[in-house]
Tab-separated table of C-alpha atoms and ligand atoms in Angstrom:
chain	number	residue	atom	x	y	z
A	53	MET	CA	11.279	76.849	138.580
A	54	GLN	CA	8.222	74.660	138.144
A	55	LEU	CA	6.747	75.599	134.757
A	56	ALA	CA	4.055	73.854	132.778
A	57	PRO	CA	5.362	72.358	129.522
A	58	SER	CA	5.187	74.790	126.627
A	59	GLU	CA	6.257	75.040	123.012
A	60	ILE	CA	6.188	77.574	120.196
A	61	TRP	CA	4.669	76.669	116.839
A	62	PHE	CA	6.596	77.656	113.741
A	63	VAL	CA	4.188	78.308	110.880
A	64	CYS	CA	5.052	79.136	107.287
A	65	GLY	CA	2.631	80.752	104.845
A	66	SER	CA	2.501	80.301	101.070
A	67	GLN	CA	-0.046	79.553	98.331
A	68	HIS	CA	-0.656	77.008	95.546
A	69	LEU	CA	0.325	79.360	92.706
A	70	TYR	CA	3.907	78.084	92.957
A	71	GLY	CA	3.081	74.447	92.135
A	72	PRO	CA	3.966	71.316	94.131
A	73	GLY	CA	7.719	71.333	93.394
A	74	PRO	CA	8.531	74.746	94.854
A	75	LEU	CA	6.068	74.191	97.730
A	76	LYS	CA	7.970	71.058	98.701
A	77	GLN	CA	11.136	73.125	98.756
A	78	VAL	CA	9.423	75.848	100.813
A	79	ALA	CA	8.282	73.274	103.389
A	80	ALA	CA	11.777	71.751	103.601
A	81	ASN	CA	13.311	75.211	104.052
A	82	ALA	CA	10.783	76.125	106.751
A	83	ARG	CA	11.591	72.907	108.591
A	84	ALA	CA	15.299	73.754	108.441
A	85	VAL	CA	14.693	77.256	109.825
A	86	ALA	CA	12.492	75.919	112.640
A	87	ALA	CA	15.123	73.275	113.499
A	88	ALA	CA	17.884	75.899	113.604
A	89	LEU	CA	15.818	78.133	115.887
A	90	ASP	CA	14.992	75.162	118.093
A	91	ASP	CA	18.747	74.503	118.411
A	92	SER	CA	19.572	78.130	119.186
A	93	PRO	CA	21.086	78.717	122.627
A	94	HIS	CA	19.191	82.045	122.683
A	95	ILE	CA	15.758	80.407	122.500
A	96	PRO	CA	14.838	78.533	125.700
A	97	VAL	CA	11.534	76.989	124.556
A	98	LYS	CA	11.000	74.193	122.031
A	99	ILE	CA	10.275	75.479	118.506
A	100	VAL	CA	8.091	73.022	116.610
A	101	PHE	CA	7.620	73.229	112.853
A	102	LYS	CA	3.860	72.919	112.550
A	103	ALA	CA	2.730	73.509	109.017
A	104	LEU	CA	3.077	75.066	105.622
A	105	LEU	CA	-0.272	76.792	105.150
A	106	THR	CA	-1.692	77.504	101.713
A	107	THR	CA	-5.484	77.830	102.073
A	108	PRO	CA	-7.945	79.748	104.289
A	109	ASP	CA	-9.315	76.499	105.732
A	110	GLU	CA	-5.859	75.214	106.690
A	111	ILE	CA	-5.029	78.536	108.305
A	112	THR	CA	-8.281	78.649	110.270
A	113	GLN	CA	-7.873	75.072	111.475
A	114	LEU	CA	-4.300	75.700	112.626
A	115	CYS	CA	-5.351	78.774	114.608
A	116	LEU	CA	-8.156	76.802	116.280
A	117	ASP	CA	-5.707	73.988	117.050
A	118	ALA	CA	-3.274	76.485	118.587
A	119	ASN	CA	-6.041	77.903	120.795
A	120	ALA	CA	-6.996	74.431	121.977
A	121	ASP	CA	-3.484	73.093	122.642
A	122	PRO	CA	-2.503	73.679	126.277
A	123	LYS	CA	1.207	73.407	125.400
A	124	CYS	CA	1.151	76.034	122.642
A	125	ALA	CA	2.449	79.306	124.141
A	126	GLY	CA	2.539	81.190	120.855
A	127	LEU	CA	3.267	81.121	117.131
A	128	VAL	CA	6.084	82.320	114.917
A	129	LEU	CA	4.696	83.304	111.512
A	130	TRP	CA	6.829	83.642	108.396
A	131	MET	CA	5.816	84.054	104.765
A	132	HIS	CA	8.619	82.282	102.877
A	133	THR	CA	6.762	83.099	99.659
A	134	PHE	CA	3.735	85.244	98.937
A	135	SER	CA	0.656	84.191	100.933
A	136	PRO	CA	-2.303	86.395	100.035
A	137	SER	CA	-3.466	87.781	103.352
A	138	LYS	CA	-7.223	87.624	102.904
A	139	MET	CA	-6.643	83.886	103.409
A	140	TRP	CA	-5.530	84.690	106.963
A	141	ILE	CA	-8.458	86.878	108.081
A	142	ARG	CA	-10.657	84.120	109.479
A	143	GLY	CA	-7.826	82.330	111.277
A	144	LEU	CA	-6.119	85.371	112.770
A	145	THR	CA	-9.456	86.780	113.916
A	146	LEU	CA	-9.996	83.579	115.920
A	147	LEU	CA	-6.407	83.192	117.171
A	148	LYS	CA	-6.103	83.690	120.937
A	149	LYS	CA	-2.400	82.884	121.311
A	150	PRO	CA	0.305	85.552	120.856
A	151	PHE	CA	2.366	85.547	117.691
A	152	CYS	CA	5.693	86.897	116.532
A	153	HIS	CA	6.191	87.823	112.895
A	154	LEU	CA	9.650	86.671	111.823
A	155	HIS	CA	10.653	88.631	108.742
A	156	THR	CA	13.468	86.497	107.430
A	157	GLN	CA	14.563	84.873	104.182
A	158	PHE	CA	15.785	81.320	103.707
A	159	ASN	CA	18.686	82.383	101.511
A	160	ARG	CA	21.224	84.738	103.060
A	161	ASP	CA	23.473	86.182	100.286
A	162	LEU	CA	22.144	86.865	96.814
A	163	PRO	CA	23.991	84.787	94.165
A	164	TRP	CA	24.394	87.789	91.921
A	165	GLY	CA	26.031	85.887	89.034
A	166	THR	CA	23.435	83.121	88.770
A	167	ILE	CA	20.229	84.640	90.038
A	168	ASP	CA	17.218	83.845	87.831
A	169	MET	CA	13.435	84.061	88.157
A	170	ASP	CA	13.179	80.660	89.866
A	171	PHE	CA	15.440	81.958	92.614
A	172	MET	CA	13.442	85.183	92.798
A	173	ASN	CA	10.155	83.291	93.125
A	174	LEU	CA	11.419	81.044	95.898
A	175	ASN	CA	12.837	83.846	98.080
A	176	GLN	CA	9.882	86.211	98.310
A	177	ALA	CA	9.594	87.065	101.991
A	178	ALA	CA	10.622	90.632	101.115
A	179	HIS	CA	7.150	91.182	99.710
A	180	GLY	CA	5.300	88.171	101.160
A	181	ASP	CA	5.883	89.386	104.723
A	182	ARG	CA	4.785	92.892	103.757
A	183	GLU	CA	1.438	91.504	102.615
A	184	ALA	CA	1.179	89.674	105.958
A	185	GLY	CA	2.170	92.777	107.914
A	186	PHE	CA	-0.555	94.804	106.222
A	187	LEU	CA	-3.231	92.414	107.409
A	188	HIS	CA	-1.816	92.225	110.966
A	189	THR	CA	-1.939	96.009	111.099
A	190	ARG	CA	-5.358	96.128	109.405
A	191	LEU	CA	-6.683	93.759	112.098
A	192	ARG	CA	-4.956	95.855	114.808
A	193	LEU	CA	-3.137	92.770	116.100
A	194	GLY	CA	-0.426	93.311	118.687
A	195	ARG	CA	2.678	91.360	117.703
A	196	LYS	CA	6.460	91.545	117.644
A	197	VAL	CA	8.226	91.905	114.305
A	198	VAL	CA	11.757	90.476	114.226
A	199	VAL	CA	13.817	91.222	111.106
A	200	GLY	CA	16.975	89.615	109.731
A	201	HIS	CA	18.493	86.329	108.615
A	202	TRP	CA	17.453	83.438	110.839
A	203	SER	CA	21.070	82.437	111.482
A	204	ASP	CA	21.900	85.926	112.827
A	205	ALA	CA	22.534	85.762	116.604
A	206	GLU	CA	20.804	89.096	117.136
A	207	VAL	CA	17.659	87.814	115.372
A	208	GLN	CA	17.691	84.704	117.551
A	209	GLN	CA	18.157	86.832	120.670
A	210	ARG	CA	15.193	89.044	119.808
A	211	LEU	CA	13.076	86.020	119.028
A	212	GLY	CA	14.341	84.374	122.214
A	213	ALA	CA	13.283	87.420	124.229
A	214	TRP	CA	9.776	87.146	122.800
A	215	VAL	CA	9.679	83.397	123.435
A	216	ARG	CA	10.501	84.007	127.105
A	217	VAL	CA	7.693	86.526	127.282
A	218	ALA	CA	5.224	84.233	125.500
A	219	ARG	CA	6.060	81.550	128.068
A	220	ALA	CA	5.396	84.012	130.915
A	221	TRP	CA	2.093	85.035	129.335
A	222	HIS	CA	1.230	81.351	128.954
A	223	ASP	CA	2.048	80.893	132.643
A	224	TRP	CA	-0.378	83.703	133.562
A	225	GLN	CA	-3.309	82.080	131.760
A	226	GLY	CA	-5.298	80.335	134.465
A	227	ALA	CA	-2.689	81.204	137.118
A	228	ARG	CA	-3.886	81.671	140.696
A	229	PHE	CA	-2.655	84.184	143.245
A	230	ALA	CA	-3.572	83.886	146.929
A	231	ARG	CA	-4.076	86.905	149.152
A	232	PHE	CA	-3.574	86.404	152.869
A	233	GLY	CA	-5.401	89.410	154.227
A	234	ASP	CA	-6.642	92.385	152.246
A	235	ASN	CA	-4.907	95.467	150.948
A	236	MET	CA	-3.091	97.678	153.445
A	237	ARG	CA	-5.811	100.009	154.693
A	238	GLN	CA	-6.211	103.284	152.762
A	239	VAL	CA	-3.423	102.555	150.266
A	240	ALA	CA	-4.492	103.411	146.713
A	241	VAL	CA	-1.894	102.214	144.233
A	242	THR	CA	-1.884	98.610	145.459
A	243	GLU	CA	-5.666	98.423	144.958
A	244	GLY	CA	-7.194	97.521	141.632
A	245	ASP	CA	-9.927	95.761	139.758
A	246	LYS	CA	-9.382	92.010	140.023
A	247	VAL	CA	-12.173	91.327	137.554
A	248	ALA	CA	-10.598	93.609	134.944
A	249	ALA	CA	-7.228	91.979	135.609
A	250	GLU	CA	-8.613	88.486	135.097
A	251	ILE	CA	-10.289	89.525	131.842
A	252	ARG	CA	-7.187	91.286	130.544
A	253	PHE	CA	-4.393	89.100	131.934
A	254	GLY	CA	-5.921	85.661	132.469
A	255	PHE	CA	-4.929	85.142	136.119
A	256	ALA	CA	-7.251	84.928	139.125
A	257	THR	CA	-6.630	86.598	142.463
A	258	ASN	CA	-8.634	85.490	145.484
A	259	GLY	CA	-8.478	86.015	149.233
A	260	TYR	CA	-7.948	83.329	151.889
A	261	GLY	CA	-8.498	83.563	155.621
A	262	ILE	CA	-5.329	83.963	157.629
A	263	GLY	CA	-6.823	81.342	159.977
A	264	ASP	CA	-6.718	78.770	157.184
A	265	LEU	CA	-3.034	79.510	156.705
A	266	VAL	CA	-2.374	79.298	160.444
A	267	ALA	CA	-4.145	75.912	160.487
A	268	LYS	CA	-1.809	74.730	157.719
A	269	ILE	CA	1.253	76.009	159.601
A	270	LYS	CA	0.114	74.074	162.675
A	271	THR	CA	0.248	70.806	160.714
A	272	ILE	CA	4.002	71.173	160.079
A	273	SER	CA	6.042	68.570	161.946
A	274	GLU	CA	8.979	69.385	164.207
A	275	LYS	CA	11.083	67.058	162.058
A	276	SER	CA	10.436	69.171	158.956
A	277	VAL	CA	11.321	72.291	160.932
A	278	ASP	CA	14.588	70.635	162.042
A	279	ALA	CA	15.451	69.812	158.434
A	280	LEU	CA	14.719	73.325	157.179
A	281	CYS	CA	16.754	74.907	159.985
A	282	ALA	CA	19.639	72.654	158.922
A	283	GLU	CA	19.239	73.893	155.336
A	284	TYR	CA	19.352	77.494	156.590
A	285	ALA	CA	22.594	76.718	158.430
A	286	ASP	CA	24.010	75.297	155.178
A	287	ARG	CA	23.077	78.169	152.926
A	288	TYR	CA	23.281	81.276	155.085
A	289	THR	CA	25.390	82.804	157.796
A	290	VAL	CA	22.998	82.261	160.684
A	291	ALA	CA	23.254	84.684	163.629
A	292	ARG	CA	24.566	83.010	166.758
A	293	GLU	CA	21.385	83.709	168.773
A	294	LEU	CA	19.272	81.946	166.106
A	295	ARG	CA	21.377	78.801	165.940
A	296	LYS	CA	20.474	75.568	167.660
A	297	GLY	CA	21.012	76.168	171.369
A	298	GLY	CA	20.939	79.955	170.829
A	299	ALA	CA	18.638	82.149	172.927
A	300	ARG	CA	16.308	82.885	170.001
A	301	HIS	CA	16.390	79.614	168.118
A	302	GLY	CA	12.649	79.373	168.742
A	303	ALA	CA	12.076	82.421	166.507
A	304	LEU	CA	14.003	80.741	163.690
A	305	ARG	CA	11.847	77.652	164.109
A	306	ASP	CA	8.731	79.835	163.901
A	307	GLY	CA	10.092	81.333	160.669
A	308	ALA	CA	10.801	77.883	159.254
A	309	ARG	CA	7.350	76.664	160.264
A	310	ALA	CA	5.756	79.651	158.520
A	311	GLU	CA	7.767	78.961	155.367
A	312	LEU	CA	6.749	75.299	155.311
A	313	GLY	CA	3.107	76.179	156.011
A	314	ILE	CA	2.844	78.861	153.331
A	315	ARG	CA	4.657	76.629	150.845
A	316	ALA	CA	2.272	73.753	151.558
A	317	PHE	CA	-0.719	76.080	151.168
A	318	LEU	CA	0.589	77.327	147.806
A	319	VAL	CA	1.459	73.858	146.521
A	320	ASP	CA	-1.879	72.348	147.618
A	321	GLY	CA	-3.832	75.175	146.004
A	322	GLY	CA	-1.747	75.322	142.826
A	323	PHE	CA	-0.834	78.982	143.396
A	324	ASN	CA	1.867	80.898	141.489
A	325	GLY	CA	2.178	83.686	144.013
A	326	PHE	CA	0.735	85.354	147.083
A	327	THR	CA	0.465	88.492	149.150
A	328	THR	CA	0.679	89.143	152.872
A	329	THR	CA	-0.111	92.163	154.997
A	330	PHE	CA	1.233	93.211	158.375
A	331	GLU	CA	-2.297	94.375	159.231
A	332	ASP	CA	-3.643	90.846	159.272
A	333	LEU	CA	-1.357	88.439	161.115
A	334	HIS	CA	-3.915	86.928	163.480
A	335	GLY	CA	-2.519	83.684	164.859
A	336	LEU	CA	0.967	84.137	163.380
A	337	THR	CA	3.844	84.708	165.790
A	338	GLN	CA	5.778	87.050	163.455
A	339	LEU	CA	5.400	88.753	160.071
A	340	PRO	CA	6.617	86.181	157.549
A	341	GLY	CA	9.800	87.698	156.122
A	342	LEU	CA	12.205	84.829	155.601
A	343	ALA	CA	9.363	82.728	154.164
A	344	CYS	CA	8.464	85.362	151.554
A	345	GLN	CA	12.125	85.805	150.643
A	346	ARG	CA	12.710	82.113	150.104
A	347	LEU	CA	9.459	81.480	148.256
A	348	MET	CA	10.292	84.335	145.868
A	349	ALA	CA	13.678	82.721	145.258
A	350	ASP	CA	11.824	79.569	144.193
A	351	GLY	CA	9.867	81.530	141.592
A	352	TYR	CA	6.704	82.499	143.446
A	353	GLY	CA	5.305	85.957	142.806
A	354	PHE	CA	5.015	88.055	145.949
A	355	GLY	CA	3.572	91.414	146.936
A	356	ALA	CA	3.595	92.900	150.423
A	357	GLU	CA	0.648	94.802	151.936
A	358	GLY	CA	-1.842	92.948	149.752
A	359	ASP	CA	-0.210	94.122	146.520
A	360	TRP	CA	-1.510	91.404	144.173
A	361	LYS	CA	-0.643	93.272	140.957
A	362	THR	CA	3.025	93.352	141.919
A	363	ALA	CA	2.837	89.691	143.001
A	364	ALA	CA	1.538	88.739	139.552
A	365	LEU	CA	4.021	90.990	137.755
A	366	LEU	CA	6.873	89.559	139.801
A	367	ARG	CA	5.826	86.025	138.875
A	368	ALA	CA	5.784	86.998	135.179
A	369	MET	CA	9.225	88.607	135.504
A	370	LYS	CA	10.553	85.488	137.244
A	371	VAL	CA	9.318	83.307	134.379
A	372	ILE	CA	10.735	85.683	131.751
A	373	GLY	CA	14.141	85.722	133.432
A	374	ASP	CA	14.256	82.016	134.274
A	375	GLY	CA	17.734	80.695	133.484
A	376	LEU	CA	19.212	84.121	132.683
A	377	PRO	CA	22.000	85.565	134.830
A	378	GLY	CA	20.826	87.998	137.541
A	379	GLY	CA	17.832	87.702	139.830
A	380	THR	CA	14.462	89.397	140.253
A	381	SER	CA	12.880	90.673	143.464
A	382	PHE	CA	9.946	92.477	144.963
A	383	MET	CA	11.283	95.975	145.714
A	384	GLU	CA	10.314	99.305	147.189
A	385	ASP	CA	11.857	102.719	146.597
A	386	TYR	CA	12.635	103.292	150.257
A	387	THR	CA	14.807	106.369	150.744
A	388	TYR	CA	17.036	108.748	148.739
A	389	HIS	CA	20.649	109.877	148.740
A	390	LEU	CA	20.394	113.455	147.405
A	391	SER	CA	24.055	114.435	147.385
A	392	PRO	CA	25.115	117.119	144.879
A	393	LYS	CA	27.718	114.550	143.755
A	394	GLY	CA	24.982	112.197	142.529
A	395	HIS	CA	21.478	111.186	143.540
A	396	GLN	CA	20.754	107.565	144.383
A	397	VAL	CA	17.855	105.411	145.546
A	398	LEU	CA	18.152	102.980	148.422
A	399	GLY	CA	15.692	100.186	147.676
A	400	ALA	CA	14.583	97.754	150.358
A	401	HIS	CA	11.492	96.586	152.208
A	402	MET	CA	10.567	95.824	155.768
A	403	LEU	CA	11.821	92.276	155.159
A	404	GLU	CA	10.801	90.855	151.816
A	405	ILE	CA	13.624	91.138	149.263
A	406	CYS	CA	14.409	88.059	147.194
A	407	PRO	CA	17.825	86.424	147.764
A	408	SER	CA	18.040	85.720	143.991
A	409	ILE	CA	19.549	89.235	143.840
A	410	ALA	CA	22.034	88.684	146.665
A	411	ALA	CA	25.608	89.672	145.763
A	412	THR	CA	26.920	88.194	148.973
A	413	LYS	CA	26.071	85.202	151.147
A	414	PRO	CA	22.875	86.222	152.966
A	415	SER	CA	23.008	86.595	156.678
A	416	LEU	CA	20.033	85.193	158.607
A	417	GLU	CA	19.219	87.572	161.429
A	418	ILE	CA	16.516	88.663	163.863
A	419	HIS	CA	15.653	92.265	164.675
A	420	PRO	CA	12.679	94.162	166.047
A	421	LEU	CA	10.015	95.384	163.640
A	422	GLY	CA	8.033	98.451	164.663
A	423	ILE	CA	4.861	97.526	162.832
A	424	GLY	CA	2.575	94.521	162.833
A	425	GLY	CA	2.482	94.198	166.625
A	426	LYS	CA	4.075	90.748	166.603
A	427	GLU	CA	7.305	89.136	167.763
A	428	ASP	CA	10.588	90.074	166.083
A	429	PRO	CA	10.752	88.493	162.624
A	430	VAL	CA	13.677	86.563	161.168
A	431	ARG	CA	14.977	87.730	157.775
A	432	LEU	CA	17.821	87.396	155.284
A	433	VAL	CA	20.089	90.431	155.078
A	434	PHE	CA	22.337	91.031	152.058
A	435	ASP	CA	23.513	93.543	149.454
A	436	ALA	CA	22.397	93.454	145.816
A	437	PRO	CA	25.120	93.645	143.138
A	438	ALA	CA	26.134	96.559	140.907
A	439	GLY	CA	25.064	96.468	137.265
A	440	PRO	CA	22.262	97.348	134.869
A	441	ALA	CA	18.794	96.652	136.270
A	442	LEU	CA	15.243	97.922	136.003
A	443	ASN	CA	12.152	98.611	138.067
A	444	ALA	CA	8.688	97.820	136.732
A	445	SER	CA	5.273	98.704	138.097
A	446	LEU	CA	1.817	97.625	136.950
A	447	ILE	CA	-0.931	100.085	137.844
A	448	ASP	CA	-4.698	100.161	137.408
A	449	LEU	CA	-5.850	103.491	135.968
A	450	GLY	CA	-9.526	102.637	136.464
A	451	SER	CA	-10.380	101.966	132.851
A	452	ARG	CA	-7.145	100.142	131.958
A	453	PHE	CA	-3.686	99.053	133.088
A	454	ARG	CA	-0.311	100.694	132.512
A	455	LEU	CA	3.129	99.106	132.841
A	456	ILE	CA	5.880	101.542	133.814
A	457	VAL	CA	9.567	100.697	133.459
A	458	ASN	CA	12.607	102.609	134.642
A	459	GLU	CA	16.051	101.461	133.595
A	460	VAL	CA	18.570	101.942	136.382
A	461	THR	CA	22.218	101.284	137.138
A	462	ALA	CA	22.750	99.543	140.436
A	463	VAL	CA	25.906	100.560	142.278
A	464	LYS	CA	27.978	98.877	144.927
A	465	THR	CA	26.123	99.142	148.223
A	466	PRO	CA	27.960	101.219	150.829
A	467	GLN	CA	28.610	99.689	154.245
A	468	LEU	CA	25.280	99.722	156.117
A	469	PRO	CA	26.113	98.158	159.479
A	470	LYS	CA	22.944	99.361	161.216
A	471	LEU	CA	20.419	98.485	158.492
A	472	PRO	CA	18.848	95.099	159.296
A	473	VAL	CA	17.260	94.397	155.892
A	474	ALA	CA	18.332	93.339	152.390
A	475	ARG	CA	18.962	96.303	150.099
A	476	ALA	CA	19.945	97.588	146.684
A	477	VAL	CA	21.301	101.004	145.698
A	478	TRP	CA	20.803	102.351	142.181
A	479	GLU	CA	21.030	105.394	139.961
A	480	CYS	CA	18.066	106.121	137.681
A	481	ARG	CA	18.269	106.701	133.950
A	482	PRO	CA	18.388	109.181	132.323
A	483	ASP	CA	18.975	110.985	135.651
A	484	PHE	CA	17.351	110.956	139.075
A	485	LYS	CA	15.207	114.074	138.687
A	486	THR	CA	13.847	113.222	135.238
A	487	ALA	CA	13.236	109.581	136.141
A	488	CYS	CA	11.414	110.288	139.411
A	489	ALA	CA	9.288	113.040	137.866
A	490	ALA	CA	8.382	110.796	134.919
A	491	TRP	CA	7.583	107.874	137.245
A	492	ILE	CA	5.335	110.106	139.350
A	493	TYR	CA	3.593	111.646	136.317
A	494	ALA	CA	2.971	108.112	135.054
A	495	GLY	CA	1.507	107.072	138.424
A	496	GLY	CA	4.059	104.315	139.076
A	497	ALA	CA	3.832	102.586	142.463
A	498	HIS	CA	6.355	102.542	145.312
A	499	HIS	CA	6.350	98.740	144.944
A	500	THR	CA	8.081	97.270	141.897
A	501	GLY	CA	9.515	94.196	140.322
A	502	TYR	CA	13.267	94.844	140.337
A	503	SER	CA	15.380	92.756	137.994
A	504	TYR	CA	18.891	92.233	136.671
A	505	SER	CA	17.731	89.683	134.082
A	506	VAL	CA	14.498	91.081	132.644
A	507	THR	CA	15.013	93.833	130.053
A	508	THR	CA	12.890	96.634	128.650
A	509	GLU	CA	12.586	94.600	125.449
A	510	HIS	CA	10.995	91.770	127.448
A	511	LEU	CA	8.506	94.090	129.093
A	512	GLU	CA	7.734	95.814	125.802
A	513	ASP	CA	6.889	92.411	124.318
A	514	PHE	CA	4.841	91.576	127.404
A	515	ALA	CA	2.796	94.790	127.223
A	516	GLU	CA	2.225	94.159	123.514
A	517	ILE	CA	0.822	90.696	124.171
A	518	ALA	CA	-1.303	91.976	127.057
A	519	GLY	CA	-2.537	94.895	124.971
A	520	ILE	CA	-1.667	97.435	127.656
A	521	GLU	CA	0.281	100.677	127.659
A	522	LEU	CA	4.017	100.619	128.298
A	523	ALA	CA	5.682	103.778	129.619
A	524	VAL	CA	9.471	103.483	129.476
A	525	ILE	CA	11.837	105.779	131.347
A	526	ASP	CA	15.334	105.177	129.961
A	527	GLY	CA	18.456	107.009	128.846
A	528	ASP	CA	16.542	108.794	126.080
A	529	THR	CA	13.607	110.046	128.168
A	530	LYS	CA	12.760	113.741	127.852
A	531	LEU	CA	10.178	114.789	130.406
A	532	ARG	CA	8.092	116.991	128.122
A	533	ASP	CA	7.838	114.259	125.463
A	534	PHE	CA	7.093	111.681	128.146
A	535	LYS	CA	4.152	113.724	129.475
A	536	THR	CA	2.835	114.169	125.949
A	537	GLY	CA	3.116	110.416	125.416
A	538	LEU	CA	1.046	109.725	128.538
A	539	ARG	CA	-1.703	112.092	127.371
A	540	GLN	CA	-1.737	110.594	123.891
A	541	SER	CA	-1.913	107.097	125.378
A	542	ASP	CA	-4.917	108.080	127.474
A	543	LEU	CA	-6.696	109.052	124.300
A	544	TYR	CA	-5.438	106.074	122.292
A	545	TYR	CA	-6.532	103.474	124.816
A	546	ALA	CA	-9.903	105.160	125.396
A	547	LEU	CA	-10.564	104.920	121.654
A	548	ALA	CA	-8.885	101.574	120.929
A	549	GLN	CA	-10.347	99.748	123.902
A	550	GLY	CA	-13.702	101.481	124.074
A	551	LEU	CA	-15.934	100.099	126.784
A	552	ARG	CA	-14.006	96.820	127.149
A	553	VAL	CA	-11.595	96.506	130.031
B	5	MN	MN1	5.638	98.164	150.979
């Protein structure tokens, strides 16, 4: 994936009460912790020791520097010793980057036989971080608190999860999403307030004429189309009729041309994702299916039927999961298996499922499509693998956004010889009836980001940074409590957010 360079600043708080000797030791210890975290295989972004901060002016300046540095995706704060928190008010009030509060201690085991007051005074995070936590809470600052020794793999994993999320949030700031055509007519859940989204999330969504895209597609050379068709032949099982010399090879070339044209449009405009709609295909020969599938696999966010919120969410999920096992795709709850032996969801779309979730070598095929009024589109057909996964949906409730997550267990896909699209089959947690009712009460969309690599912890961290509600449907969900939680959140966000959206 093409990601802008980013780093996380490691910042240690203290004060001058301790004298220069101990402060030197504190700085050396903080450097060692930052270096160990930077080396951790669980943390995919560079961790840079930035400063030992001991005065309000130093703290304020560091926060301003963090805001201004385009590489800084977030801060890890740790109070090795006691750092009186009023010193942090001015800086943290100005800070615009997300932060994670690492509640750790340099020393791991207490040396019971030799412990003296010097030792006690050097290892004070137990109360220093409580003083910090009070101020973070007093300022109502969203943050993640990670607790435990810094060498503990679980601590590094939790910090690593947040780092991934901070990088995705960083990627959203100033990101651009292109809409080819508007929303599918009359559809509600894919609509939303793009101004509110840009204020809240930092990305811009704008529309582009389908004619401009068609003009770009027309500039693609036959040589480039040849080369891409050869790549298809390398990577996929291409249907005989689509191969060179086959009766419908022209349709494959149209698909390749569309992919190259959309890709060029996105690269030229610096876009991180896009939407299409089958209701606006003027000048295109077929609904772009293969193109959307392959662009998603390269990390672009995508939403069908003008669904820009899902396109942006999918991009964020792709960045979060980058380098982790298991892929992430645009998805739609398509149809149900309601057997008394177990209820399941068959997820698919008309065409646009990302091959990053393919369990098997995708097959490149052509079939009729009843909607859109265009020629038959080419598409990749495959099964998604069994295993733990989740669906996530970002909705606009009018005055605010809500992120809904359902943990699911994907199962082996049955033989589906007549189904000409990519698909996944899953079982919902805690059970089908509870999960679907909760999803519907929460207002979750039929479109989702579906992932084997992104976890609920990631999305919890993401919602925290964004300052939006997270509604999780998992193995512990009880419907009555879930409904109560939604009502309480309505009230909380109305009060906490006030008139700002
Ligand atoms: Mn759809």
